[in-house]
XYZ file of C-alpha atoms in Angstrom:
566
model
C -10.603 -22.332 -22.992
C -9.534 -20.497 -25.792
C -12.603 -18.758 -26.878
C -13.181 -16.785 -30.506
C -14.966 -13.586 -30.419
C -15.691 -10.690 -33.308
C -12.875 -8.318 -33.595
C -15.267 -5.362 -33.749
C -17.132 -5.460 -30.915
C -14.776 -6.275 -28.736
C -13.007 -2.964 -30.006
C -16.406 -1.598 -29.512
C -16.691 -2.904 -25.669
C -19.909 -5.154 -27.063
C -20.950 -8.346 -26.102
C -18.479 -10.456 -27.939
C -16.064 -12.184 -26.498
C -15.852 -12.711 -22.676
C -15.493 -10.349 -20.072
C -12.263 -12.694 -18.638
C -10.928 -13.122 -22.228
C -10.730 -9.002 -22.973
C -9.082 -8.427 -18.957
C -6.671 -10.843 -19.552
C -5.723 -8.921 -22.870
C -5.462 -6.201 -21.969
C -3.834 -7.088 -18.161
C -1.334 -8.992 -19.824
C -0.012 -6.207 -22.104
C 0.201 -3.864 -19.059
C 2.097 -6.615 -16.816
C 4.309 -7.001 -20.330
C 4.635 -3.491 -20.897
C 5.543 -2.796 -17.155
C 7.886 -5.562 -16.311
C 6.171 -7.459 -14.012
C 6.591 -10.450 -15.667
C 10.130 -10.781 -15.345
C 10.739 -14.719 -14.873
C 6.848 -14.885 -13.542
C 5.424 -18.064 -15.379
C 1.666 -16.698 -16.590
C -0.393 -19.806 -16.510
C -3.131 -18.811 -15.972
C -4.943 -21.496 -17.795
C -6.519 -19.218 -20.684
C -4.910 -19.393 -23.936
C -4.955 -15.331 -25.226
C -5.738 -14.440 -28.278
C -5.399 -10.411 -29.696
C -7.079 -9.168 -32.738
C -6.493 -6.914 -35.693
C -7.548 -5.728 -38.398
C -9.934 -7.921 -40.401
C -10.478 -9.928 -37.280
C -7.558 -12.384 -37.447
C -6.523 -13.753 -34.308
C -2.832 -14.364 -32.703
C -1.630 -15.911 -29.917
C 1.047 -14.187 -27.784
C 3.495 -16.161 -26.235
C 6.274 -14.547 -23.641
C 6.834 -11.394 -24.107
C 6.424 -11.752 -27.499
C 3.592 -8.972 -28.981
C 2.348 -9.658 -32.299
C 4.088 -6.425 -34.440
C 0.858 -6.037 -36.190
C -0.622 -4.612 -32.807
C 1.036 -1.408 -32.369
C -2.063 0.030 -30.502
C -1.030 -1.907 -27.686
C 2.361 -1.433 -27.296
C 2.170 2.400 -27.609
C -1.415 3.215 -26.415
C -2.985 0.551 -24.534
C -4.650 2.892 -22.116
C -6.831 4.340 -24.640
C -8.166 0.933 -25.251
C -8.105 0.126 -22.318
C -12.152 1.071 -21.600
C -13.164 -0.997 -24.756
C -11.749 -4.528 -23.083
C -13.133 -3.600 -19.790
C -16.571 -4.260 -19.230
C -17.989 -1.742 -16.461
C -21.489 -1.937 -15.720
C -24.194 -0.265 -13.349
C -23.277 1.904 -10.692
C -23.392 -0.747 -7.753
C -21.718 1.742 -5.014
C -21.517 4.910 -4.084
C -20.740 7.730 -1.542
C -22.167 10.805 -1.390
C -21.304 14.118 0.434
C -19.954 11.845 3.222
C -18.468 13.398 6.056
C -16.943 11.478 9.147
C -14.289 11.865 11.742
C -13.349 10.410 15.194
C -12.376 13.756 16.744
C -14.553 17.277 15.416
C -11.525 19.015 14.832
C -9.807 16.326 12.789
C -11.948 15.661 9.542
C -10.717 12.580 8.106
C -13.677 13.124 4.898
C -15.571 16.074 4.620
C -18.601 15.995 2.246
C -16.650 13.093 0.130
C -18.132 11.265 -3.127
C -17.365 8.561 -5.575
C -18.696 6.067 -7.543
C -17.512 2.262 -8.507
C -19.033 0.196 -10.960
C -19.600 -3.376 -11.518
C -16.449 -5.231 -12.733
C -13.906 -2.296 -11.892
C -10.709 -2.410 -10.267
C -9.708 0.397 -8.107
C -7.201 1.140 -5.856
C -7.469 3.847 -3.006
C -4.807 5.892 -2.920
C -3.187 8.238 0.342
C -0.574 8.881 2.558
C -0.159 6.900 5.598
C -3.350 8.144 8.456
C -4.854 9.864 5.643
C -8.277 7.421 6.219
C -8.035 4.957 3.807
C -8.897 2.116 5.839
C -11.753 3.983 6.946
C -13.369 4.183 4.217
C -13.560 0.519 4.023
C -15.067 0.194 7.480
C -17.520 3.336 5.806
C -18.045 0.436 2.796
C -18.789 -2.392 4.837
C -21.052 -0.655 7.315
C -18.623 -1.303 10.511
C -19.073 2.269 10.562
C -21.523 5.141 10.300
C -20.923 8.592 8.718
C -21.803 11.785 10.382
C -23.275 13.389 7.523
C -24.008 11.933 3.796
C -25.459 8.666 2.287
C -23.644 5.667 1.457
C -25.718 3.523 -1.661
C -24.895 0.356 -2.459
C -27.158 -1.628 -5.323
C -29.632 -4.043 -3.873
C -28.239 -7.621 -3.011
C -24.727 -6.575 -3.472
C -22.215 -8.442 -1.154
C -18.763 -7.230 0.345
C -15.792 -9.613 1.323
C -13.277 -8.184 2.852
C -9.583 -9.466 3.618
C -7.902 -6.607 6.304
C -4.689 -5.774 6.961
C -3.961 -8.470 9.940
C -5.825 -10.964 11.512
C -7.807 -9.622 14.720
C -6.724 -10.846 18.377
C -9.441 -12.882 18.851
C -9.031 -14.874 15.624
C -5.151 -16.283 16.648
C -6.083 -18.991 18.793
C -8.714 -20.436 16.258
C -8.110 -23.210 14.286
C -8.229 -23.079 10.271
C -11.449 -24.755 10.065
C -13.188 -22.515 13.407
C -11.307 -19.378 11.119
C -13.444 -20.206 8.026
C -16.722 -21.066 10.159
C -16.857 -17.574 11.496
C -17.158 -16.269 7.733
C -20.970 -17.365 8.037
C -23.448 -16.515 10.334
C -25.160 -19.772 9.539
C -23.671 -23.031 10.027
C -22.124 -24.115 6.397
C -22.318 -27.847 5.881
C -20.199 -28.606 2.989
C -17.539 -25.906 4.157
C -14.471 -28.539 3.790
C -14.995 -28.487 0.088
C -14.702 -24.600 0.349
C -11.982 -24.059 2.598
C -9.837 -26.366 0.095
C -11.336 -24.267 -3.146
C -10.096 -20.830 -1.210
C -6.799 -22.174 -0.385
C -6.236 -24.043 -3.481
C -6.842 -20.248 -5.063
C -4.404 -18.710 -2.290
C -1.726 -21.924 -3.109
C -1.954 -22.611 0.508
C -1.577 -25.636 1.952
C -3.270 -25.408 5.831
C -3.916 -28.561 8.232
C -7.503 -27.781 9.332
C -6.504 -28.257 12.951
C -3.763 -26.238 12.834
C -4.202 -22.898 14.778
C -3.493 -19.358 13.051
C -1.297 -18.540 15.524
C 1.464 -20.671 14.326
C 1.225 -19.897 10.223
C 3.772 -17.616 9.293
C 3.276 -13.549 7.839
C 2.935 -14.501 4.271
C 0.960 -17.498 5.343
C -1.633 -15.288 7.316
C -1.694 -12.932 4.156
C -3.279 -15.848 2.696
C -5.216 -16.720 4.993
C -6.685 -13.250 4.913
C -7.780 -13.431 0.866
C -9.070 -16.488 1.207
C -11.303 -15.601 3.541
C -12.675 -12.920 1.934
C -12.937 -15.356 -0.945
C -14.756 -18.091 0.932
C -17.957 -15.403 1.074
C -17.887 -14.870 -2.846
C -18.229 -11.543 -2.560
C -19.767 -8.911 -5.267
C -17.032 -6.599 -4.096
C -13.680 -7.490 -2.689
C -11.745 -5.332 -0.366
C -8.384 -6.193 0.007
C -6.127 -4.164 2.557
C -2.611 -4.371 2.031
C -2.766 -7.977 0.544
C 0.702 -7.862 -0.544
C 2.076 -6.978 3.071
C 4.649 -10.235 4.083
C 4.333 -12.298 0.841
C 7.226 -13.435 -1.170
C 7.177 -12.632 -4.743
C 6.120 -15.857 -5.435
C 2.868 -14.988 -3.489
C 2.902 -11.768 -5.133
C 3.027 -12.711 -8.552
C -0.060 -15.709 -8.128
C -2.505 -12.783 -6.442
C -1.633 -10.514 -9.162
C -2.746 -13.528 -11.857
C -5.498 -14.445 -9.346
C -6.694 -10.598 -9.572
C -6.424 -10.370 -13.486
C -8.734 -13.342 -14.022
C -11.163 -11.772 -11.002
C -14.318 -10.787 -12.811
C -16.040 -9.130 -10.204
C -15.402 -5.948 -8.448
C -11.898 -5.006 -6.786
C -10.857 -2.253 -4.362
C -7.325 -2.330 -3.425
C -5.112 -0.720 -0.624
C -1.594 -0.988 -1.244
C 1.489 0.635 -1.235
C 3.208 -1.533 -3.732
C 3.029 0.727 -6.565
C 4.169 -2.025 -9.546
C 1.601 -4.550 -7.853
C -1.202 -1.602 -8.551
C 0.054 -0.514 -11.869
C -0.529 -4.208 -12.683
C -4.236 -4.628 -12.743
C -5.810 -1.658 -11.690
C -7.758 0.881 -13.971
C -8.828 3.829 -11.377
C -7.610 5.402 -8.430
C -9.495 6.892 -6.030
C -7.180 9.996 -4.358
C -7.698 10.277 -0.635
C -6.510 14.366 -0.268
C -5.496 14.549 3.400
C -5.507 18.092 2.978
C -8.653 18.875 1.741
C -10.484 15.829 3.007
C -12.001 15.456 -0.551
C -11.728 12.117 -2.847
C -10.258 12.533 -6.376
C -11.415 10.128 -8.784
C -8.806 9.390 -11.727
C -9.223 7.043 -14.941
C -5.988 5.135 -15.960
C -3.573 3.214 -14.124
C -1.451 4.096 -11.027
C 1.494 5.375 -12.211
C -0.014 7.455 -14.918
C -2.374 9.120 -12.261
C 0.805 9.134 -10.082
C 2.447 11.645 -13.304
C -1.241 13.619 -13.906
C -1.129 14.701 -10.225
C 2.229 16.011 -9.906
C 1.674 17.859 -13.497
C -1.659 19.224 -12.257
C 0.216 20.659 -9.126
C 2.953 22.186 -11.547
C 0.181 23.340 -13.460
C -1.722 25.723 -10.612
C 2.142 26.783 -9.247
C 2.847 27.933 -12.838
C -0.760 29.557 -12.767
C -0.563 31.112 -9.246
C 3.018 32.425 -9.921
C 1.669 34.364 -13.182
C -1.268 36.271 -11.264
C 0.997 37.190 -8.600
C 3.375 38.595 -10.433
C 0.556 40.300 -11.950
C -0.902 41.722 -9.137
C 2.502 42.865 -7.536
C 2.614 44.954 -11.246
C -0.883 46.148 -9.942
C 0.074 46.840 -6.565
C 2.744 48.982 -7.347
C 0.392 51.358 -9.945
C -1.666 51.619 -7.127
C 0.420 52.510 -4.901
C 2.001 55.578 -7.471
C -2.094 56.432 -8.942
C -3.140 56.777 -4.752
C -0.433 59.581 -4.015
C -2.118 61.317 -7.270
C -5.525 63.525 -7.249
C -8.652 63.449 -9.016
C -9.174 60.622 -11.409
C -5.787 59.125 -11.053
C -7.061 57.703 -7.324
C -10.737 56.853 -8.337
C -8.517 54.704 -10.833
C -6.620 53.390 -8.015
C -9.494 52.641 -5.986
C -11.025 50.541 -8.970
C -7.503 48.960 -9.682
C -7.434 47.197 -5.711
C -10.963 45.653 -6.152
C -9.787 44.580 -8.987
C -6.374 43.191 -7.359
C -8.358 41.787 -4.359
C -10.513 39.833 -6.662
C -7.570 38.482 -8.386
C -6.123 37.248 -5.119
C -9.542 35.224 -4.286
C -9.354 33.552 -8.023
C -5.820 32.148 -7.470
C -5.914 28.249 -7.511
C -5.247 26.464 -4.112
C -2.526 24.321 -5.270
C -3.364 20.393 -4.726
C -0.542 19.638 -2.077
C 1.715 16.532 -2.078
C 1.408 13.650 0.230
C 4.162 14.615 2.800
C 7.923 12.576 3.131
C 9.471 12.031 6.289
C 12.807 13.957 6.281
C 16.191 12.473 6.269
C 17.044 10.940 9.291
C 19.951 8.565 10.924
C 20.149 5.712 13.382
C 22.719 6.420 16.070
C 24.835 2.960 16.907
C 26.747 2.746 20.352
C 29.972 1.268 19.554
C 30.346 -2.747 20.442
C 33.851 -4.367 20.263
C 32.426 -7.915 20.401
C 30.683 -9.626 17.449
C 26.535 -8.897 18.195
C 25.014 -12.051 17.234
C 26.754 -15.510 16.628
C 24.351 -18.016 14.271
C 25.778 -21.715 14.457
C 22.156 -23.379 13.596
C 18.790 -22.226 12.901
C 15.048 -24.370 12.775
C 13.367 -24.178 9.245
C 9.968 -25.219 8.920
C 9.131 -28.414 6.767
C 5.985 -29.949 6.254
C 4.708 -27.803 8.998
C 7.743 -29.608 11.692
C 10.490 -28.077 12.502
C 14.224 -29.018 11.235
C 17.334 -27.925 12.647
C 19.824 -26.801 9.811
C 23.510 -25.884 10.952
C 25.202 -22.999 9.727
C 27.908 -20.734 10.437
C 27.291 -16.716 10.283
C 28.806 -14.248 12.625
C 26.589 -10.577 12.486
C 29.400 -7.562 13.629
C 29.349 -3.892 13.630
C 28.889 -2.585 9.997
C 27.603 -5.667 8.898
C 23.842 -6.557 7.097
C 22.488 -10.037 6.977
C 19.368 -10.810 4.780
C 17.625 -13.404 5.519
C 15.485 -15.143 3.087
C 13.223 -18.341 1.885
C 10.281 -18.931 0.859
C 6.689 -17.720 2.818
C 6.172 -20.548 5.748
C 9.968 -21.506 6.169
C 10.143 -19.756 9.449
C 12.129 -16.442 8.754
C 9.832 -14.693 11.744
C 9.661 -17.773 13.773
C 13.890 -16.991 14.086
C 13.928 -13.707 14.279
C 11.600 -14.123 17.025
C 13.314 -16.020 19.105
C 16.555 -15.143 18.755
C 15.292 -11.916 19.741
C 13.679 -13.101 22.517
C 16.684 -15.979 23.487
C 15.039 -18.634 23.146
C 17.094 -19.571 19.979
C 20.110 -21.850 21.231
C 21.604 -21.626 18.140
C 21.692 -17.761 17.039
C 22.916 -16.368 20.279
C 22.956 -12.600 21.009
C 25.717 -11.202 23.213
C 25.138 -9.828 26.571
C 25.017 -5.889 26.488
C 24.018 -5.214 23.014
C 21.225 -2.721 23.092
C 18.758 -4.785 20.225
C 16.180 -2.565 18.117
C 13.375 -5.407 17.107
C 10.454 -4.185 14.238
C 8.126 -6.987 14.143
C 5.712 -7.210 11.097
C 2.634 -7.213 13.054
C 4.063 -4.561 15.402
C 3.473 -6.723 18.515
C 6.309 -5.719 20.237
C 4.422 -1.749 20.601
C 2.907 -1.413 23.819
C -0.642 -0.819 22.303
C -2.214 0.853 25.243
C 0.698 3.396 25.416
C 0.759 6.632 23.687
C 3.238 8.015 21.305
C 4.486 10.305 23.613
C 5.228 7.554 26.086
C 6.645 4.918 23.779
C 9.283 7.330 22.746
C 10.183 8.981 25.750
C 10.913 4.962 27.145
C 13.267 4.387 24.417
C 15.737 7.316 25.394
C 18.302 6.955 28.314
C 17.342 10.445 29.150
C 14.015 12.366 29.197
C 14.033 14.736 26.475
C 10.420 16.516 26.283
C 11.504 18.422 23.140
C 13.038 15.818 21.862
C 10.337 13.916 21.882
C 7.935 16.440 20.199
C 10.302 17.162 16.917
C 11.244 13.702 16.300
C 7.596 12.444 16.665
C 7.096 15.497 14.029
C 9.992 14.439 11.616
C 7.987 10.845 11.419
C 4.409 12.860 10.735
C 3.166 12.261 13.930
C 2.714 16.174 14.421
C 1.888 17.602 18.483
C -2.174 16.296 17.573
C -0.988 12.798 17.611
C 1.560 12.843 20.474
C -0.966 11.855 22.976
C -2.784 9.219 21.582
C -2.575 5.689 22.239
C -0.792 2.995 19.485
C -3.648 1.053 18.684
C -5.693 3.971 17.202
C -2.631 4.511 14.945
C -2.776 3.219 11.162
C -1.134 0.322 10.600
C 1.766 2.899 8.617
C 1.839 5.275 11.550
C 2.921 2.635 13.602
C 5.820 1.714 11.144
C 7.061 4.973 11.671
C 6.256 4.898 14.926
C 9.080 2.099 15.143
C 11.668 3.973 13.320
C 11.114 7.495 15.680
C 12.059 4.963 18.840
C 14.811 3.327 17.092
C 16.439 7.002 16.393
C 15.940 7.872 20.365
C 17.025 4.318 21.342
C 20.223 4.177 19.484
C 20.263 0.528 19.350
C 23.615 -1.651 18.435
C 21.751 -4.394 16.650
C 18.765 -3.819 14.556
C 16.049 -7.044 13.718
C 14.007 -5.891 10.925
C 10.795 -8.574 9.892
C 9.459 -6.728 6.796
C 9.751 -3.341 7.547
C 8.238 -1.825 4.213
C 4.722 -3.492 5.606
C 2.071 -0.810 5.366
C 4.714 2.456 4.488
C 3.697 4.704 2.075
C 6.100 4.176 -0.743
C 7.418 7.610 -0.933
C 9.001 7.411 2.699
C 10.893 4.157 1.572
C 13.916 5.779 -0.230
C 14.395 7.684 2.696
C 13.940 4.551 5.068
C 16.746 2.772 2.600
C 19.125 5.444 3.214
C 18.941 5.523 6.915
C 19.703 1.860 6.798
C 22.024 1.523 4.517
C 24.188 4.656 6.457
C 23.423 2.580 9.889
C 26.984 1.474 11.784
C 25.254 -1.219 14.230
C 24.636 -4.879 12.824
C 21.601 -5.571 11.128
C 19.370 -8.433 10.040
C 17.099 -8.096 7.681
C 13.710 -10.121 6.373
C 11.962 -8.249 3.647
C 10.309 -9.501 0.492
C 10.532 -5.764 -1.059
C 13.358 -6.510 -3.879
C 13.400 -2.725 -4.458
C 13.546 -1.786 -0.947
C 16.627 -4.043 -0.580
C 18.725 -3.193 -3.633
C 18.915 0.285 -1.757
C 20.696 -1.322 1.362
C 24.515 -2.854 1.021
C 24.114 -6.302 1.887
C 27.214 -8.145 3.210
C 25.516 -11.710 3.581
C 22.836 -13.847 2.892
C 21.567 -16.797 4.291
C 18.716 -18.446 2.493
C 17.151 -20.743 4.441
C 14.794 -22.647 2.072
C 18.567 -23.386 0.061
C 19.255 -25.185 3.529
């Protein structure tokens, strides 16, 4: 459809032109101007059309802006508002306060408002709440104090973070059933629509047990999609796809024209579509609401807290200067101490004016993997099952994984990286053999292998040779899971305090082989670099799956073996 509409008014953010036409504009300038095209093919279907000047329309074509468009090479957010159409108000929260425990706040007397059309992204460190405020959204729970409006008829669709327990065992047609309360009678025709929009091809007999973490990812959107939601919440959607995946629900999300609130942690993924953030403080329990995209907010908030730093530091070197003529006026008589007397009000009411300085979401602190030492090679790999057309293949191959020595692993979402990690973790791999007496570290991507009903405090002291009660408490703390969290169980963890969680029992276990299945999944991004290091400093064997290109240029690779090149 390539569609013609007046220059002006789209400039204007009138009624010319459609709503798709100025989002994929403006979208695919941003994606341009932030690399996140790279070899990604854009069809998208829509042939886009810019406008200058006197109204005179050019297509753009690669990467290839039209030079007569400067405004949107150098200042596309300020135009960004005039493509965007935002209606009404159609949600919003109002001095909402909620917590699971009294003396742990997770929002106190919280507020924001989305409009129709926007796309947001919510934005906090990991256990901050931010899943909780989509269980606020969708009514699964109920605030202690404040209002929660939402415009009349609205609908929600939701796609979480993993796929619930109770859903596994379901088939892919008794998984899309349970989207309705009423029984759907044409709901073939919409399963294929949803997973023809996901690119996922799914037997309808097939149970989600056996799909793969990038193919459950899918799974997830599409069926939040199924319900045709007003507003789509979408909780870590980019959590075990391939950048494949990654690149077709970024297009998918461009084109969306309704409403879009995003968890992620994939910073380029938000910078490429969304146009708000909403700031989840875990200090002050408050909810900042920023215009702009997410790295620019990203750059506001750490100027802002330079900003009050530079301000505090000013009045208190100010009121030291005070503090000191006080101190010389008070040893003098008369009117020199009345003028001392006035001076320290005036010095105490400086003190109560100084800024609390916005604090920055917390990084876990450098840290290192201990590896006992292991003459023999860890794991030998002479063949390996790859999945095709949903049946198994054996492939042979020939990779030996020693001391000091990183494997990657990848292929394609579905081609059964985590079906071989799995069981050559578990031995039931014939061909990728483990040798007796190495001491294996396993992070799975859907953290099955924590003991959910366990606490922290428990899970960690299990994973040392010797009790170490102190040990336990600092290196809980040095993965910000502070004394208040020691004692409670896994499964009220977020789904990033249970990453951690992992790494704090690999650095008491000491393991000589480390399996990692996506272990960026659900991490705040700023504890990455950190998580990079310890790896890449590691002296056990590793084996790595992880669809995070930036996560893995960190980490010296020795070999890959790419199984979808099998």
């Amino acid at each position: 459809m390539a569609e013609m509409f007046d220059t002006q008014n789209a400039f204007r953010g009138g009624c010319g032109g459609s709503v798709v036409l100025r989002r994929l504009a403006c979208q695919y300038i941003r994606l341009i101007l932030f690399r996140r095209l790279n070899d990604f093919n854009f069809s998208l279907g829509v042939s886009c059309f810019l406008a200058y000047g006197r109204g005179e329309w050019r297509s753009v074509g690669g990467e290839n802006i039209p030079t007569k468009f400067p405004h949107f090479s150098l200042h596309y957010p300020l135009f960004l508002p005039f493509f965007i159409d935002h209606g009404d108000v159609i949600l919003r929260l109002q001095d909402v306060t909620f917590h699971y425990d009294h003396h742990k706040p997770i929002l106190d007397g919280a507020g924001f408002s989305v409009r129709e059309n926007a796309k947001l992204t919510i934005m906090g460190q990991n256990g901050a709440g931010k899943s909780t405020i989509f269980k606020l959204i969708t009514r699964a729970i109920k605030p202690q104090e404040g209002e929660i409006h939402m415009k009349k008829g609205m609908t929600i669709g939701i796609a979480k973070q993993v796929i619930a327990n109770d859903d596994l065992q379901k088939t892919v047609l008794e998984f899309f059933e349970s989207a309705f309360s009423e029984k759907k009678y044409d709901i073939d025709r919409h399963i294929a629509r949803v997973l023809d929009a996901v690119q996922l091809k799914a037997p309808m007999e097939k149970k989600i047990s056996a799909f793969s973490g990038g193919q459950k990812a899918r799974l997830l959107l599409a069926f939040a999609l199924i319900q045709e939601p007003d507003i789509l919440l979408l909780d870590e959607p980019t959590n075990n796809l391939d950048q494949a995946g990654i690149d077709h629900l970024t297009s998918f999300l461009v084109m969306y024209e309704k409403t879009c609130i995003v968890i992620s942690h994939d910073a380029a993924f938000l910078n490429s579509f969304t146009e708000g953030v909403l700031y989840l403080d875990a200090h002050t329990h408050k909810v900042e609401q920023y215009t702009g995209n997410y790295l620019d907010v990203l750059e506001r908030i750490e100027e802002q807290i330079e900003r009050e730093q530079r301000q505090n530091a000013r009045m208190e070197k100010a009121i030291i200067d005070q503090k000191e003529k006080i101190n010389f006026f008070s040893h003098k008589g008369g009117k020199m101490r009345k003028l001392a007397s006035k001076m320290r009000d005036a010095v105490e009411e400086a003190e109560d004016n100084k800024v609390e300085v916005k604090r920055e979401d917390k990084t876990i602190a450098p840290f290192t993997i201990d590896a006992e030492e292991f003459p023999k090679p860890l794991v030998q790999i002479s063949s390996v099952h790859i999945m095709v057309g949903h049946k198994p293949v054996k492939k042979n191959v020939e990779v030996t994984v020693r001391r000091k020595h990183t494997l990657l692993i990848t292929g394609p979402n579905g081609i059964g990286k985590s079906s071989l990690l799995e069981a050559m973790a578990n031995g039931k791999e014939k061909g990728a053999v483990i040798t007796e007496g190495v001491k294996v570290g396993y992070y799975r991507q859907d953290f099955s292998g924590l003991p959910m009903d366990k606490t922290v405090y428990d899970i960690l002291e299990e994973a040392m040779e010797k009790a170490n009660n102190q040990l336990v408490y600092s290196t809980a703390a040095r993965f910000l899971l502070p004394a208040d969290k020691i004692q409670t169980r896994a499964a009220a963890l977020s789904e990033g305090q249970k990453g951690l969680l992992c790494f704090a029992r690999f650095m008491l276990q000491k393991p000589t082989l480390l399996i990692l299945d996506e272990p960026t999944n659900h991490i705040n991004f700023r504890h990455l670099p950190v998580i990079a290091e310890a790896l890449n400093e590691y002296q056990g064997g590793m084996i790595l799956v992880s669809h995070d290109s930036e996560f893995v240029q960190q980490i010296h690779i020795d070999e890959e073996l790419d199984l979808g090149a099998l």
